[in-house]
Short mmCIF file of C-alpha atoms and ligand atoms in Angstrom, two decimals:
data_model
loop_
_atom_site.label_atom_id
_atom_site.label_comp_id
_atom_site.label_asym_id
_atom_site.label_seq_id
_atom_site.Cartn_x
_atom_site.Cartn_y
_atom_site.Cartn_z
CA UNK A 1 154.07 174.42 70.19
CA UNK A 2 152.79 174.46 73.62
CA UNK A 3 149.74 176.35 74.44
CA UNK A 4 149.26 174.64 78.23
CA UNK A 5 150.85 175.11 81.39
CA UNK A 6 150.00 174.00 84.70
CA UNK A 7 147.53 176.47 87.15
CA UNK A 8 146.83 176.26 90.73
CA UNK A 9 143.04 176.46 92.12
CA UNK A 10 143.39 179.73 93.98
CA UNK A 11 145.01 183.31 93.81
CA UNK A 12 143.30 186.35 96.24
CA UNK A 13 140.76 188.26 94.59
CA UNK A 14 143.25 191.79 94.06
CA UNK A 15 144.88 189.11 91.65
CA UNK A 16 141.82 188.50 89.25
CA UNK A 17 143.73 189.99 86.03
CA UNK A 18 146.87 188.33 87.21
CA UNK A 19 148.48 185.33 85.15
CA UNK A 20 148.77 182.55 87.33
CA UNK A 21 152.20 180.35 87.58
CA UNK A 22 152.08 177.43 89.84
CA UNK A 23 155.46 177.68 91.45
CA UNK A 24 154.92 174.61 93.78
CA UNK A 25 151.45 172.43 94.65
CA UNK A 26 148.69 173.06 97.28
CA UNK A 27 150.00 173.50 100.50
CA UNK A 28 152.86 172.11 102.82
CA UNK A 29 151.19 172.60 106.04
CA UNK A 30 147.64 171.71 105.23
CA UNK A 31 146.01 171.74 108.08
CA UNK A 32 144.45 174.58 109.25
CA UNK A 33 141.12 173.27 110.65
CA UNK A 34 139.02 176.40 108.98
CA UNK A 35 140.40 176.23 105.61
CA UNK A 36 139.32 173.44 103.01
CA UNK A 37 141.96 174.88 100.04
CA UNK A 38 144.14 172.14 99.74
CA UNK A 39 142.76 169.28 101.90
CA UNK A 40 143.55 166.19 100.38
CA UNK A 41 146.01 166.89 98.17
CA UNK A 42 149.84 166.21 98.81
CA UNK A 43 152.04 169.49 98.77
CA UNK A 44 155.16 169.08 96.02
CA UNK A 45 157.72 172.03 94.84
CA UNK A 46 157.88 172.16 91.26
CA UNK A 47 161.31 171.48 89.61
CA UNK A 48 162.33 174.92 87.91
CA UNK A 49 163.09 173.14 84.79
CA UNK A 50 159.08 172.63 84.78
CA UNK A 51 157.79 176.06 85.69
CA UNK A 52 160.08 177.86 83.17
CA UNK A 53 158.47 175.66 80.77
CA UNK A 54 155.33 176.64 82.05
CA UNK A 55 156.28 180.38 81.48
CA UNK A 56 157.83 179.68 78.10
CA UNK A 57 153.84 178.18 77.25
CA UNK A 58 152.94 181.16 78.71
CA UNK A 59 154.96 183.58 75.83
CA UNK A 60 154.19 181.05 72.95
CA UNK A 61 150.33 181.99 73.45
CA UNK A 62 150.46 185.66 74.17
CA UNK A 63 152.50 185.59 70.72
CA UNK A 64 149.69 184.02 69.84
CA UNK A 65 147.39 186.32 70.37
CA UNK A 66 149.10 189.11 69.26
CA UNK A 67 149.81 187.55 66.09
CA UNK A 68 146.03 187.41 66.11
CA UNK A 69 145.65 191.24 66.76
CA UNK A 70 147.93 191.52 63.59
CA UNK A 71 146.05 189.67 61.35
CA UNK A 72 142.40 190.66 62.82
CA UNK A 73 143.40 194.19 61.29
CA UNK A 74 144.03 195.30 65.39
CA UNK A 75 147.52 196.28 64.70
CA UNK A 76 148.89 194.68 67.44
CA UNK A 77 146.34 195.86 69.98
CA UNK A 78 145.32 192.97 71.95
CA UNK A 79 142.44 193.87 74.32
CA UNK A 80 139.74 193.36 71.76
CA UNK A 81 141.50 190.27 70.33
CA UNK A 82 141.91 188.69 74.44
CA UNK A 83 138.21 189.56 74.80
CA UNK A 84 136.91 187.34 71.70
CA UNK A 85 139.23 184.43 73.29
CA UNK A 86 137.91 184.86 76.60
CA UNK A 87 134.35 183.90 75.20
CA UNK A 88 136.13 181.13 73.55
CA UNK A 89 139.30 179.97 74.79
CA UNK A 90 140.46 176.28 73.63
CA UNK A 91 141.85 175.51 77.54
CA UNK A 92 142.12 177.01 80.66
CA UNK A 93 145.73 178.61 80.20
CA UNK A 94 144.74 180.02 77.15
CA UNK A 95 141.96 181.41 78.57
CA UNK A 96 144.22 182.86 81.75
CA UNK A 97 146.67 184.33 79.61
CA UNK A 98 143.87 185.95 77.64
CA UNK A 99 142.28 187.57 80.69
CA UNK A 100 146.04 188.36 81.52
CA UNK A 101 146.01 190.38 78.65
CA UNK A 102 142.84 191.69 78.56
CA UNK A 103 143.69 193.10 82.16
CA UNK A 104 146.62 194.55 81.05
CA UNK A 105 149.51 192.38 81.07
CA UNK A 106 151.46 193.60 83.59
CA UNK A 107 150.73 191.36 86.88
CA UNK A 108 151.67 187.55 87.51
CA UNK A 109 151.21 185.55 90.83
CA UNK A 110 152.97 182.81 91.68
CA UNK A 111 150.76 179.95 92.98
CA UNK A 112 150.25 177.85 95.08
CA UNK A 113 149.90 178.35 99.01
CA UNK A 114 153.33 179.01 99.78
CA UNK A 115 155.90 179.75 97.46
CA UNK A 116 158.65 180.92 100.23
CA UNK A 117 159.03 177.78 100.85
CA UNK A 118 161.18 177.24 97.62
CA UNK A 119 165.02 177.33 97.80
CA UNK A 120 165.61 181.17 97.71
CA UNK A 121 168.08 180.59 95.04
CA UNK A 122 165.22 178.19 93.05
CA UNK A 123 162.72 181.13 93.78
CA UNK A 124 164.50 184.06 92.32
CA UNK A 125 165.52 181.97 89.03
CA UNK A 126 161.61 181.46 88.21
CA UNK A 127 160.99 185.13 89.21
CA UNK A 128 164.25 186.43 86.98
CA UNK A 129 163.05 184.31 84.17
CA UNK A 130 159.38 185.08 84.39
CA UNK A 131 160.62 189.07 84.24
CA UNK A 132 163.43 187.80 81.15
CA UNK A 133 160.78 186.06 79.40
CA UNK A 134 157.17 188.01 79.43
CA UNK A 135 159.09 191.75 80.10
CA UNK A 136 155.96 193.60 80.32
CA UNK A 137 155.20 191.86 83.47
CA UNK A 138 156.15 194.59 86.64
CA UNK A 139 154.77 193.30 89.55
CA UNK A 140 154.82 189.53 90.84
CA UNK A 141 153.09 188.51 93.95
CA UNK A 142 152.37 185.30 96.29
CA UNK A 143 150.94 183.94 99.05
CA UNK A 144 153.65 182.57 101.79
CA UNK A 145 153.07 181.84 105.49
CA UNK A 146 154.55 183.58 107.88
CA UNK A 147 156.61 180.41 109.63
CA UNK A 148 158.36 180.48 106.23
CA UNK A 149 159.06 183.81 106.10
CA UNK A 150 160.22 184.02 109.73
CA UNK A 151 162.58 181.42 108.81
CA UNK A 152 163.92 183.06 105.87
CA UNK A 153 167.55 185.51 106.74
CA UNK A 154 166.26 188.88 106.00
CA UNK A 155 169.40 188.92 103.14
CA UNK A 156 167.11 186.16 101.77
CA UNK A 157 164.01 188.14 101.41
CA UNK A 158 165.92 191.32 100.26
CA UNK A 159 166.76 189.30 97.13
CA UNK A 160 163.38 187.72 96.95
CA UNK A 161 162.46 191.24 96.54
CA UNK A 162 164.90 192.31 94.25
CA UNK A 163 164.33 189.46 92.09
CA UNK A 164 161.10 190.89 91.76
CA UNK A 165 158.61 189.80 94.10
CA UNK A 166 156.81 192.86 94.86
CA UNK A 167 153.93 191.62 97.39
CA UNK A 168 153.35 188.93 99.69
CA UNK A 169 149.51 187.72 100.87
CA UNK A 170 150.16 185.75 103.92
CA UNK A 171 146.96 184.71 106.23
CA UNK A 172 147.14 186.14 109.42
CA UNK A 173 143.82 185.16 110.50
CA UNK A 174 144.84 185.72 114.08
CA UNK A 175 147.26 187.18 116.71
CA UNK A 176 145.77 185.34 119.80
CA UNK A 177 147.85 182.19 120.45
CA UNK A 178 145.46 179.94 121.82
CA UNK A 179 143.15 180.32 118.66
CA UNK A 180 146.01 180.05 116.98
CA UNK A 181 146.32 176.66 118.03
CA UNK A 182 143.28 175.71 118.46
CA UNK A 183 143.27 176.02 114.84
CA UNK A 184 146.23 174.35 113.75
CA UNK A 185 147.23 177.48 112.16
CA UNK A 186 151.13 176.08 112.64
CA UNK A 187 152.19 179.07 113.79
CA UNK A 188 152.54 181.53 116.81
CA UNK A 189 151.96 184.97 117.14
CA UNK A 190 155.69 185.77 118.12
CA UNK A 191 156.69 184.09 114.28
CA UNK A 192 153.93 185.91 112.76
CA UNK A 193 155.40 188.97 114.02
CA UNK A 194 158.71 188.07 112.86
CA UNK A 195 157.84 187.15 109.60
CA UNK A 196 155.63 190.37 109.28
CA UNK A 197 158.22 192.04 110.23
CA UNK A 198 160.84 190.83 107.88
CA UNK A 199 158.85 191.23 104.64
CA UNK A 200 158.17 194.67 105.46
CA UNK A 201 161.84 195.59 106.09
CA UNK A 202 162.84 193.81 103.19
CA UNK A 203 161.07 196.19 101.41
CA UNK A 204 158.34 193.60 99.64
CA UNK A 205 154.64 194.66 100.20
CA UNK A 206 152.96 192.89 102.34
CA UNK A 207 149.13 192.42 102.44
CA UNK A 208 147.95 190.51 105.82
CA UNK A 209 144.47 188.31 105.94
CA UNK A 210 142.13 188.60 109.15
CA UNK A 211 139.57 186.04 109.55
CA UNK A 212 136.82 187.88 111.32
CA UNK A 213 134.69 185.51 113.21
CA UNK A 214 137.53 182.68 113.92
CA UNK A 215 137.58 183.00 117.57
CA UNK A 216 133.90 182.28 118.02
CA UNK A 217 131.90 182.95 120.86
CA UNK A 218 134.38 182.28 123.58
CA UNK A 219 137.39 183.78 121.80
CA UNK A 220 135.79 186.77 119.98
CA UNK A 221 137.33 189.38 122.23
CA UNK A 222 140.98 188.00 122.74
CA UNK A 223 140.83 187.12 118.46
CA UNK A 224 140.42 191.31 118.22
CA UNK A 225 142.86 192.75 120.90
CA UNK A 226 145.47 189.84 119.95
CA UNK A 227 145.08 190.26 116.14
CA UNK A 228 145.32 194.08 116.32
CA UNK A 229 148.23 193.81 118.81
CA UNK A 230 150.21 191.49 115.96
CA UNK A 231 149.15 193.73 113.50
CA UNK A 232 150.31 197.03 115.01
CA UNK A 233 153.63 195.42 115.60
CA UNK A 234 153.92 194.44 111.54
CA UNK A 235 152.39 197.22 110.32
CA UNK A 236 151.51 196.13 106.92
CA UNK A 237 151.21 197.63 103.84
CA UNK A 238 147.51 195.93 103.53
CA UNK A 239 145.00 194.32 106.11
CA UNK A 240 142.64 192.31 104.05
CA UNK A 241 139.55 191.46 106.08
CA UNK A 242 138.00 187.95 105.39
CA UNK A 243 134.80 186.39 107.58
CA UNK A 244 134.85 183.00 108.57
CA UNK A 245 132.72 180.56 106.86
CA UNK A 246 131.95 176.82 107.90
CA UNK A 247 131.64 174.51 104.88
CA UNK A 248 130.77 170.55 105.50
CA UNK A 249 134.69 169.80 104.17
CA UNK A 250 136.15 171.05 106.79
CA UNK A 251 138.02 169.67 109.90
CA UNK A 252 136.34 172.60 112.42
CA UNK A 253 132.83 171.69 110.85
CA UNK A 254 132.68 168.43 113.39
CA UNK A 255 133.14 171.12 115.81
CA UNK A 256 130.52 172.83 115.21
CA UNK A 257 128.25 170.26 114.74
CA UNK A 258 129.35 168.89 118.45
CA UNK A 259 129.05 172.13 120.14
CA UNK A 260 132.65 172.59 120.95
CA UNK A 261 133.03 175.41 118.86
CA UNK A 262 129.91 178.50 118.63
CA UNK A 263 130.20 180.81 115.75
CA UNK A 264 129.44 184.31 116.29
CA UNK A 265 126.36 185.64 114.44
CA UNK A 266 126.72 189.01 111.86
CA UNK A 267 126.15 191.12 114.52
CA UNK A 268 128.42 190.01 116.97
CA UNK A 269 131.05 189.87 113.97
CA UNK A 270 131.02 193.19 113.89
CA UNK A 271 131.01 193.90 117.74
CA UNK A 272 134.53 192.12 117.12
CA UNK A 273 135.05 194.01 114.44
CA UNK A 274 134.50 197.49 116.21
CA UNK A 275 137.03 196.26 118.65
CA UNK A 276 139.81 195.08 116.13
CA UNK A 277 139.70 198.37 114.66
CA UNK A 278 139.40 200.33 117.88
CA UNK A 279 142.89 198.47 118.96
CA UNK A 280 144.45 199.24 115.68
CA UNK A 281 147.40 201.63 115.77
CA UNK A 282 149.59 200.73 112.52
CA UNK A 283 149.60 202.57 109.02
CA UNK A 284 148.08 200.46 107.01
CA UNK A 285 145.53 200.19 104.34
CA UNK A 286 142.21 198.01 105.10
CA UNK A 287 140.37 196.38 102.61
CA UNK A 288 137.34 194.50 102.67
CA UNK A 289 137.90 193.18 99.28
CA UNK A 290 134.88 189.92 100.48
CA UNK A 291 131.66 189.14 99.45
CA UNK A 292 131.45 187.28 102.91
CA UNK A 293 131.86 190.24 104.79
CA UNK A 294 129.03 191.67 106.36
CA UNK A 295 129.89 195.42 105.91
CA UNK A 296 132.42 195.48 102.80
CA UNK A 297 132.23 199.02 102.88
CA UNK A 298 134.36 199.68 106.10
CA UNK A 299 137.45 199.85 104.44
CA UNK A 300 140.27 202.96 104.94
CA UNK A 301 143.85 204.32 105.59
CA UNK A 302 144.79 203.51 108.84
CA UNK A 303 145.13 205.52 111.14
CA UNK A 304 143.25 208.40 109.59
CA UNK A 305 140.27 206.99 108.44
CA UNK A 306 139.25 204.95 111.82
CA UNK A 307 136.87 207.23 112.75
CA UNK A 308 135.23 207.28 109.20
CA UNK A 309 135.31 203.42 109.37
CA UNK A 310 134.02 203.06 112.91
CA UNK A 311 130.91 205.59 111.96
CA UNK A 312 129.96 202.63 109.49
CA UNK A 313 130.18 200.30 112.55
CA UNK A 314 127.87 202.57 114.68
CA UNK A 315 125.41 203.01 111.32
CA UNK A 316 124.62 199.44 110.81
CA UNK A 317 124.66 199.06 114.95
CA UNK A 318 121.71 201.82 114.98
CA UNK A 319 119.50 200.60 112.44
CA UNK A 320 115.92 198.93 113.81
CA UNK A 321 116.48 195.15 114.51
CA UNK A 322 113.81 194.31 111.58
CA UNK A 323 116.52 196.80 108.61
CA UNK A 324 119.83 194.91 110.60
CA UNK A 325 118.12 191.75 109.27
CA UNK A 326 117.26 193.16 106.34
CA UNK A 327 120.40 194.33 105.54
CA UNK A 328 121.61 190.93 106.56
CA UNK A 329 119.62 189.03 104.76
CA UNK A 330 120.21 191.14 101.61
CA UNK A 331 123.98 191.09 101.99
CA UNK A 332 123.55 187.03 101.68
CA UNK A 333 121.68 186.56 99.29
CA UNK A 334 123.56 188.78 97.18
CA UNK A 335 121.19 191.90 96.77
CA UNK A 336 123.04 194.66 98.84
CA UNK A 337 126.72 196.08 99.14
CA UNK A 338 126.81 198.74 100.58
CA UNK A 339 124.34 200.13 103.34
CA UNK A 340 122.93 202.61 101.46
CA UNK A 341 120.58 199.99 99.69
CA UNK A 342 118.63 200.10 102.12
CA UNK A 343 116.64 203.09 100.86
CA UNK A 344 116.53 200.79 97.32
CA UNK A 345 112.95 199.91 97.83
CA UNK A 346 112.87 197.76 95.12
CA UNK A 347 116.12 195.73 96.37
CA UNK A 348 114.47 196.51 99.95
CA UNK A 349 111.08 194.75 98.96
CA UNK A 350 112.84 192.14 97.15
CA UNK A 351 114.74 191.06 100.49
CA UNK A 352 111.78 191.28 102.62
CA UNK A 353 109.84 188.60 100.01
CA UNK A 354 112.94 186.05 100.85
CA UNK A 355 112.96 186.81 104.63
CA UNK A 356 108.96 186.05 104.20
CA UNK A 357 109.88 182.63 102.37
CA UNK A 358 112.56 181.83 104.76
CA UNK A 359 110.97 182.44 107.75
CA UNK A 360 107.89 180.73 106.43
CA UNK A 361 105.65 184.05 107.14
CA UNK A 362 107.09 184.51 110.90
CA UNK A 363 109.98 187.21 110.38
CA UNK A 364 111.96 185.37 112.89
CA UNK A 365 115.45 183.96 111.10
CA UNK A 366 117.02 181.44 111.91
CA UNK A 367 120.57 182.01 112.42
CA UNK A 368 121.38 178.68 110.88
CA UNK A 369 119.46 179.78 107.77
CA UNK A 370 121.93 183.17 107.72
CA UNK A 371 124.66 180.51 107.74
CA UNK A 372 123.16 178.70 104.52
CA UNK A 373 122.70 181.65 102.90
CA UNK A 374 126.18 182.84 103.33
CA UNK A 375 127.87 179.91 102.61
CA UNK A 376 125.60 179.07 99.40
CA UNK A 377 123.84 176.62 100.41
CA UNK A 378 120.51 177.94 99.83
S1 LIG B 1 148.49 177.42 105.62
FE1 LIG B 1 146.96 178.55 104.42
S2 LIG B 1 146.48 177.23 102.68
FE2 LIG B 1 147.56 175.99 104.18
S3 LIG B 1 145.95 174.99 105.37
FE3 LIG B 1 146.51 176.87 106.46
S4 LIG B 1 145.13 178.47 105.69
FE4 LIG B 1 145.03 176.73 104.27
#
């Protein structure tokens, strides 16, 4: 009996409890210069033959576990029996479908970066036989990219949808076509709009990803007005917030290194920010569902809660330049999430001993160091 299946490196963080079905592998555009996900690896769609064996592994193990359950004396019940095999699982997919379970059962995502990109017809027989197969699963999501989707007839996506795909995570990460390009990002703002667009009318959620920070010094302001421009046309369900970080693997890092590109510090992050959400008009929700993000707490219904979200904005804006840093510093290394710790004098005192080491007595920060800290370095 199979009790292994094929997983993917990555899902978004709302899909932590999800189980994970690699539908094809790593991504067919791959080249984004700010995004390290896939480099190196060669993008291949999956024949359906091979993922539906995947998702019958997937059944032979949960009957495993609840088999378990029966004969642990847990009637069946299979949270507490999931939680002993998470401590212990004999592979990864076992331990997957155990956290699966443990979370609830009910959510699968469909891996890797872009699973649109399947033959609609090859695309709603894994999602029909994923539902078939493991029945207690009601919502199935993905990531796709926007080209794809934009490309897709909108008859296409409507049976996508009522196949059973229920949500779509597809990275914005910008409106403004010249970043957009400068990038690589493989796509304009015109098809992200389309492809927005589509998957909401098709009546799939949609969830869009931001990358705060991407335009830099030079592009900062157009990255904001353009982004919340693209996003007011779409008007998706979610606007996920991310922040841009620079690790060694990838392609923009050379450009940092030779000056060509300046990153924005924290604060000027959210300066652009301020102005994304000022230049938001859509109903949508915002999350800030990222440890990299500065101020994870400015999160909302759109448009009602802009004001609430802004006042955030102006808090951390009027705090003393030594608490900013603070708070800063904090944030990186891990000891703060929300602003309120500030008043934490423990966690307070604990942050000021680091900015001590780091600054080597001084107080002054390098921004660099920020960087390090951020991006786990340090
Ligand atoms: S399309 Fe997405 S996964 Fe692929 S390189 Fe760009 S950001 Fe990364």
């Amino acid at each position: 009996m199979a009790d292994s299946f094929e997983m993917g490196p990555f899902r978004p963080p709302s899909e932590a409890y999800s189980l994970l079905i690699r539908a094809t592998r790593n991504c067919p555009w791959n080249r984004c210069r700010f995004c390290g996900m896939y480099k190196g690896k060669k993008f291949e769609l999956r024949p359906v033959a091979e993922i539906k064996q995947d998702i019958e592994a997937v059944k032979s193990v949960r009957d495993r576990i609840k088999e378990l359950s029966w004969r642990s004396g847990y009637g069946g019940e299979v949270k507490e029996v999931a939680a002993m095999m998470l401590n212990r699982p004999p592979n990864h997919a076992f331990y997957n479908v155990a956290l699966w379970m443990y979370g609830g059962g009910e959510n699968a995502f469909l891996q890797d970066a872009n699973s649109l990109i399947m033959r609609t017809n090859e695309l709603t027989e894994v999602i029909r036989f994923l539902k078939e197969t493991l029945p207690e699963i009601t919502r199935i999501t993905s990531y796709g990219r926007s080209k794809t989707a934009a490309k897709k007839t909108l008859d296409e996506l409507v049976e996508i949808g009522e196949a059973g795909l229920s949500r779509l995570h597809i990275g914005l990460e910008s409106g403004y076509d010249r970043l957009l390009q400068y990038m690589d990002k493989g796509v304009t703002a015109a098809e992200h709009i389309t492809g927005g667009r589509k998957v909401v009318e098709s009546g799939i959620s949609l969830s869009e990803y931001v990358l705060l920070g991407l335009g830099g010094r030079e592009m900062w302001r157009e990255h904001a007005i353009e982004t919340a421009r693209v996003l007011n046309e779409i008007s998706p369900d979610f606007i996920r917030i991310r922040t841009l970080s620079v690790s060694p693997g990838l392609l923009m890092h050379a450009d940092v290194e030779s000056g060509d590109f300046a990153r924005t510090t924290d604060e000027e992050v959210i300066e652009e920010e301020r102005l994304l959400i000022e230049h938001l008009e859509c109903h949508s929700n915002y999350v800030s569902d990222h440890i990299a993000n500065l101020l994870q707490e400015v999160e909302g219904k759109l448009p009602e809660d802009k004001e609430k979200m802004l006042a955030v904005i102006d808090r951390f804006q009027a705090l003393s330049p030594e608490e900013r840093a603070n708070f800063r510093i904090g944030r990186r290394a891990r000891i703060y999430t929300y602003l309120d710790e500030l008043n934490d004098s423990r966690k307070h005192q604990a942050v000021e001993q680091i900015i001590d080491r780091l600054s080597q007595g001084s107080h002054e920060i390098d921004e660099e160091v920020v960087y390090n800290l951020m991006e786990g370095f340090i």
